[in-house]
XYZ file of C-alpha atoms in Angstrom:
402
model
C -21.636 13.679 9.224
C -21.421 12.556 12.728
C -19.783 14.855 15.512
C -17.321 11.967 16.081
C -15.949 12.568 12.387
C -15.021 16.202 13.261
C -13.332 15.312 16.341
C -11.303 12.644 14.988
C -10.512 13.437 11.483
C -12.168 16.665 9.753
C -11.037 19.358 12.622
C -7.391 20.380 11.566
C -4.875 20.426 14.341
C -2.676 22.968 15.188
C 0.728 22.138 13.831
C 3.716 24.821 13.048
C 4.837 22.786 9.863
C 2.116 20.718 8.199
C 4.681 19.978 5.441
C 7.555 18.242 7.293
C 4.959 16.369 9.473
C 3.449 14.868 6.212
C 6.881 14.232 5.081
C 7.862 12.487 8.168
C 4.887 9.907 7.883
C 5.721 9.604 4.100
C 8.892 8.695 5.395
C 7.559 5.609 7.065
C 6.038 4.646 3.731
C 9.401 4.703 2.005
C 11.134 2.083 4.228
C 7.797 0.422 4.050
C 7.848 0.252 0.355
C 11.580 -0.396 0.099
C 11.485 -3.638 2.319
C 8.060 -5.162 0.672
C 8.723 -4.770 -2.937
C 12.892 -5.302 -2.985
C 12.533 -8.626 -1.988
C 11.199 -9.411 -5.516
C 14.270 -8.311 -7.077
C 16.881 -10.192 -4.776
C 15.219 -13.547 -5.155
C 18.049 -14.998 -6.472
C 20.501 -13.917 -4.507
C 18.229 -14.887 -1.063
C 18.117 -18.445 -2.537
C 22.005 -18.551 -2.874
C 22.266 -17.135 0.295
C 20.069 -19.143 2.042
C 20.416 -22.331 0.085
C 16.898 -22.591 -0.590
C 14.518 -23.256 -3.667
C 12.547 -20.611 -5.688
C 9.344 -21.581 -4.041
C 10.934 -21.172 -0.780
C 12.253 -17.964 -1.332
C 8.743 -17.098 -2.557
C 7.082 -17.824 0.839
C 8.964 -15.346 2.551
C 7.260 -12.672 0.494
C 4.219 -14.525 1.333
C 5.125 -14.297 4.843
C 5.625 -10.755 4.757
C 1.945 -10.195 3.309
C 0.224 -12.496 5.713
C 2.204 -10.043 8.606
C 0.200 -7.191 7.097
C -3.219 -9.029 6.612
C -2.753 -10.287 10.354
C -1.052 -6.951 11.775
C -3.394 -4.571 10.374
C -6.251 -4.907 12.007
C -4.597 -6.346 15.379
C -2.524 -3.599 15.838
C -4.918 -0.925 15.447
C -7.298 -2.263 17.782
C -4.682 -3.110 20.593
C -3.339 0.511 20.074
C -6.961 2.019 20.327
C -6.367 3.777 23.513
C -3.057 5.278 22.484
C -2.265 8.746 21.203
C -1.766 8.364 17.698
C 1.690 9.794 17.632
C 2.631 7.391 20.029
C 1.382 4.646 18.065
C 2.962 5.676 15.180
C 6.129 5.859 16.729
C 5.751 2.343 18.398
C 4.876 0.828 15.052
C 8.001 2.707 13.376
C 10.120 0.863 16.248
C 8.615 -2.446 15.724
C 9.368 -2.124 12.114
C 13.008 -1.144 12.408
C 13.653 -3.804 14.893
C 11.814 -6.483 12.906
C 14.072 -5.596 9.771
C 17.168 -5.435 11.310
C 16.205 -8.691 12.718
C 16.260 -9.873 9.141
C 19.640 -8.818 8.808
C 20.733 -11.134 11.610
C 18.588 -14.019 10.800
C 20.833 -17.380 10.877
C 18.697 -19.506 8.838
C 15.604 -19.926 6.535
C 13.215 -20.703 9.483
C 14.074 -17.342 11.567
C 14.072 -15.265 8.670
C 10.765 -16.522 7.443
C 9.889 -15.347 11.085
C 11.594 -12.127 10.831
C 9.935 -11.153 7.389
C 6.492 -12.101 8.988
C 7.155 -9.988 12.021
C 8.320 -7.038 9.222
C 4.750 -7.069 7.817
C 2.767 -6.826 11.242
C 3.318 -2.972 11.569
C 2.811 -2.184 7.955
C -1.254 -1.671 7.641
C -1.481 -0.127 10.851
C 0.908 2.477 10.553
C -0.611 3.240 6.985
C -3.923 3.598 8.863
C -2.813 5.838 11.630
C -0.681 8.118 9.404
C -3.563 8.396 6.923
C -5.770 9.431 10.117
C -3.251 11.749 11.460
C -2.393 13.348 7.991
C -6.308 13.949 7.380
C -6.578 15.492 10.750
C -3.978 18.069 10.196
C -5.873 19.819 7.215
C -9.646 21.101 6.343
C -12.001 18.474 5.194
C -11.819 19.594 1.499
C -8.003 18.817 1.709
C -8.120 15.159 3.283
C -7.360 13.014 -0.123
C -4.755 15.106 -0.762
C -3.240 14.906 2.824
C -3.545 11.353 2.540
C -1.986 10.649 -0.872
C 0.977 12.740 0.394
C 1.399 10.115 3.005
C 0.695 7.262 0.567
C 3.420 9.002 -1.819
C 5.997 7.540 0.440
C 4.859 4.249 -0.822
C 5.174 4.765 -4.584
C 8.575 6.912 -4.307
C 9.952 4.029 -2.599
C 9.387 2.240 -5.992
C 11.199 5.401 -8.061
C 14.353 5.712 -5.979
C 14.566 3.436 -2.703
C 13.741 0.207 -4.612
C 16.131 0.060 -7.732
C 18.666 1.590 -5.020
C 18.398 -1.060 -2.697
C 18.415 -3.926 -5.125
C 21.571 -2.164 -6.592
C 22.911 -2.429 -2.994
C 21.850 -5.850 -2.523
C 23.180 -7.598 -6.023
C 26.743 -5.305 -5.425
C 27.364 -5.787 -1.806
C 25.317 -8.532 -0.413
C 21.313 -9.170 0.098
C 21.304 -8.607 3.912
C 22.601 -4.839 3.525
C 18.687 -4.295 2.246
C 17.592 -4.731 5.853
C 20.003 -2.404 7.294
C 19.159 -0.027 4.445
C 15.322 -0.034 5.692
C 16.381 0.014 9.651
C 18.261 3.063 8.990
C 15.241 4.620 7.131
C 13.237 3.357 9.941
C 15.058 5.430 12.541
C 14.973 8.415 10.235
C 11.223 8.341 10.279
C 10.870 7.798 13.933
C 12.990 10.587 14.594
C 11.258 12.893 12.175
C 7.438 11.734 13.507
C 8.740 13.073 16.834
C 9.916 16.176 16.039
C 7.396 17.217 13.471
C 4.198 15.262 13.981
C 1.739 17.083 16.611
C 0.900 15.320 19.705
C -3.063 14.948 19.849
C -5.008 13.782 22.961
C -6.770 10.307 22.829
C -10.593 10.950 22.053
C -12.235 10.367 25.701
C -14.488 7.220 24.299
C -11.803 5.458 22.477
C -11.501 1.874 23.074
C -10.955 -1.538 21.153
C -14.885 -1.832 21.467
C -15.317 1.362 19.861
C -12.713 0.143 17.167
C -14.218 -3.034 16.392
C -17.680 -1.289 15.628
C -16.379 -0.605 12.392
C -16.683 -4.171 11.154
C -20.415 -4.101 12.017
C -20.783 -1.487 8.643
C -21.509 -3.135 5.468
C -20.513 0.056 3.485
C -16.652 -0.594 5.248
C -16.927 -3.978 3.618
C -18.069 -2.943 0.477
C -14.960 -0.502 0.364
C -12.487 -3.263 1.474
C -14.124 -5.591 -1.391
C -13.449 -2.906 -3.876
C -9.903 -2.810 -3.210
C -9.472 -6.482 -3.026
C -11.188 -7.132 -6.405
C -10.286 -3.706 -8.265
C -6.840 -3.223 -7.123
C -6.202 -7.188 -7.643
C -5.774 -6.472 -11.350
C -3.146 -3.843 -10.664
C -1.154 -6.720 -8.953
C -1.840 -9.348 -11.455
C -0.118 -7.059 -13.847
C 2.689 -5.833 -11.645
C 3.967 -9.557 -10.079
C 4.668 -10.672 -13.892
C 6.058 -7.213 -15.289
C 9.107 -8.208 -15.539
C 8.392 -11.421 -17.490
C 6.350 -9.799 -19.778
C 8.956 -6.982 -20.732
C 12.005 -9.619 -21.370
C 9.669 -12.308 -23.091
C 6.947 -10.187 -24.830
C 8.092 -6.821 -25.339
C 11.830 -8.109 -25.857
C 13.478 -5.621 -23.273
C 16.944 -6.709 -22.011
C 16.690 -8.303 -18.170
C 19.265 -5.587 -17.349
C 17.025 -2.951 -17.871
C 14.092 -4.260 -15.343
C 15.165 -1.880 -12.652
C 14.312 1.338 -15.104
C 11.134 -0.375 -15.896
C 9.952 -0.861 -12.147
C 11.537 2.768 -11.477
C 8.979 3.770 -14.493
C 6.378 2.235 -12.906
C 6.869 3.756 -9.886
C 6.677 6.976 -11.635
C 3.446 6.345 -12.584
C 2.107 5.390 -9.137
C 3.622 9.049 -7.789
C 1.772 10.690 -10.587
C -1.541 8.574 -9.828
C -1.290 9.088 -5.955
C -1.162 12.733 -6.723
C -3.862 13.147 -9.046
C -5.932 10.263 -7.229
C -5.697 12.647 -4.248
C -7.054 15.808 -5.910
C -9.661 13.662 -7.471
C -10.893 12.510 -4.184
C -11.074 15.948 -2.643
C -13.813 16.616 -5.248
C -15.849 13.227 -5.254
C -14.612 9.938 -3.544
C -17.275 7.991 -5.244
C -16.832 9.938 -8.229
C -13.386 8.899 -8.008
C -14.015 5.441 -7.738
C -16.670 5.531 -10.669
C -14.134 6.863 -12.967
C -10.609 5.147 -11.922
C -11.948 1.429 -12.014
C -13.163 1.661 -15.527
C -9.915 3.584 -16.636
C -7.748 0.846 -14.673
C -9.736 -2.209 -16.922
C -8.886 0.203 -20.143
C -5.544 0.627 -19.529
C -4.734 -3.163 -18.626
C -6.445 -3.982 -21.791
C -4.383 -1.393 -24.085
C -1.160 -2.856 -21.762
C -2.151 -6.461 -23.205
C -1.492 -5.108 -26.663
C 0.962 -2.537 -26.372
C 3.250 -5.274 -24.517
C 4.476 -6.684 -27.748
C 6.513 -3.477 -28.790
C 9.230 -2.342 -26.283
C 8.628 1.391 -26.803
C 4.327 1.004 -26.366
C 4.866 -1.338 -23.555
C 7.167 1.174 -21.671
C 4.295 4.129 -22.148
C 1.493 1.477 -20.944
C 3.801 0.514 -17.992
C 4.046 4.286 -16.699
C 0.056 4.562 -17.454
C -0.916 1.212 -15.505
C 0.858 2.381 -12.642
C -0.476 5.858 -13.007
C -4.472 4.335 -13.181
C -3.969 1.614 -10.408
C -2.427 4.546 -7.713
C -5.183 6.717 -8.440
C -7.476 4.206 -6.591
C -5.721 4.257 -3.444
C -6.579 7.737 -1.621
C -10.212 7.566 -2.455
C -10.241 3.996 -0.675
C -8.501 5.343 2.012
C -10.884 8.264 2.541
C -14.005 6.525 1.677
C -13.140 4.144 4.682
C -12.794 7.307 6.884
C -16.121 8.493 5.797
C -17.833 4.965 6.500
C -16.440 4.385 9.972
C -16.097 7.878 11.353
C -16.001 6.758 15.194
C -13.230 3.933 14.471
C -11.020 5.647 11.590
C -7.538 3.794 12.623
C -9.094 0.378 12.206
C -11.031 1.015 9.197
C -7.857 2.715 7.367
C -5.592 0.295 8.628
C -7.916 -2.483 6.799
C -7.395 -0.855 3.735
C -3.883 -1.924 3.355
C -5.014 -5.342 4.698
C -7.246 -5.935 1.733
C -4.635 -4.275 -0.509
C -2.173 -7.079 0.566
C -5.193 -9.877 -0.429
C -5.432 -8.161 -3.544
C -1.524 -8.916 -4.144
C -2.150 -12.579 -3.551
C -5.405 -12.503 -5.603
C -3.997 -10.711 -8.569
C -0.963 -12.789 -8.315
C -2.354 -16.396 -7.796
C -4.604 -15.640 -10.916
C -2.246 -14.148 -12.994
C -0.077 -17.254 -12.416
C -2.998 -19.341 -13.092
C -3.683 -18.149 -16.911
C 0.035 -18.384 -17.513
C 0.054 -22.084 -16.405
C -2.702 -22.931 -18.615
C -0.642 -21.438 -21.587
C -2.479 -18.123 -22.426
C 1.162 -16.097 -22.509
C 2.677 -13.360 -20.333
C 0.021 -10.753 -21.395
C -2.958 -12.742 -19.804
C -2.696 -11.548 -16.488
C -3.601 -7.844 -17.810
C -6.458 -9.088 -19.067
C -7.450 -10.786 -15.857
C -6.771 -7.387 -14.097
C -9.308 -5.910 -16.427
C -12.128 -8.356 -15.470
C -11.205 -7.491 -11.869
C -11.464 -3.908 -12.329
C -14.764 -4.093 -14.053
C -15.769 -6.367 -10.780
C -14.603 -3.550 -8.653
C -16.505 -1.169 -10.630
C -19.818 -2.929 -10.122
C -19.054 -3.412 -6.018
C -18.718 0.338 -6.013
C -21.903 1.036 -7.882
C -23.441 -1.521 -5.314
C -21.866 0.739 -2.570
C -23.219 3.833 -4.059
C -26.899 2.860 -4.607
C -27.242 1.514 -0.802
C -25.691 4.883 0.270
C -28.449 6.533 -1.485
C -30.949 4.385 0.293
C -28.926 4.867 3.276
C -26.709 7.639 3.904
C -23.356 7.229 5.798
C -24.520 10.070 8.219
C -26.882 7.271 9.312
C-alpha cells in the first residue's frame, strides 16, 4: 500500500478518548438515520398536513435520496482542502439547518427543496467520518472503527425512528425535524469536543480527490454496493406490506418490526466490522451469498408470523454486514483520495435504495405478490457477488498497491 494511505488512514492519530470520538461521529449517523427513515412511517401524516397525494409525499423521500447522490461527491470534493474535523463540523451544521428549515417550510414546494438540501451532507458526512475513524486506530482495526461509526445509522432504526414516528403521530409530524435538529446540534458539540484535529495533507486538492474516479476498483466496489445492496432495499421498502398482508401481523406492531430489523442491522454491522478486519474481500465473498440465501428464506418464512419476525432480524443483519467491508474496500482502492471514495459509497447505497424499491414495486405490480421483492433481492445479491469476484480476479492480476 502506498505511503499516502499510511498518512491519510492507516496511521492512528493521538486521541485522549477514542471511544468518545467515535461516539460523537456515530451520533451524527443517528440524526441522519432518523431523518431518512422516519419519513416513511409518517407519510400519511405528511399527506394530510400538506394536503398532497401519496405519490407527492413519496417524492419527498426521493428528493432526500437525490440530495445524497448529488451531495456525497460534490461536498467531499469541495471540502478536500479542509481539515477533516472542520469538514465534519460544517456538514453537521448544514444538516441541522436544513432539517430545521423543513420544520418551518410553509408549503409542498419549499418542503421538497428542504428535503433535497437535508440529503446533501448525508454521504459526505459518513465518508469523512469513516476516514476520521480509520485514522484513529491501527490498520488492523479499521473495519471495527468504521462499523462503530456506521452503527449510528443502525441504532437510529432501533430507537430513534420508532420514537420519532410515535412523536410525529402523537404531537405533529413536523416535530420530527426539531428532534433531528437537536440530535444534529448534539453531534456537532460532541465532534467539536472529542474528535482530534488533524492537519490537512499537504497535497490535498480537488484534483487529487477526483483522481478516485479514474480507478476501476473504485467503480467495481460501488457497483457491488448498488447491485448487491439493492436486494436489501427491495425487501425493506415493502416490509410493512409483507408483514401485514402475508404474515398477518397487525399494523400497530409495525414499529416493533422496524425495531427488530434495526436490531439485526446493529448486530450485522458489528459482525461485519470484525470480519472486514480479517479480510475485506473474504467478507464480500461470504456476505453476498449469505444475503441471497437469507432473502430466499425470508420469502418462504414470511407466510407465518413467528418465522417472519425471525427472518426480519436475519435479513437486517445479513445486509448490514456488507457496509463496513465496502467502506474499507473503497479506502484501500483510493488511498490518496479517501474522502471522495468513502463518500461515494453512500451515494451508491442510495442508488441501491432507488433500484431495489423500483424493482420490488415492479414485481408487485406484475401480480407476483409481496414476497416477490425478496426473491428479486436474492438475484441482485448474486449479481453483486459476481461483481465482487470480478474485482478480486482483476486485483490478483494488478494489486491495488500498483
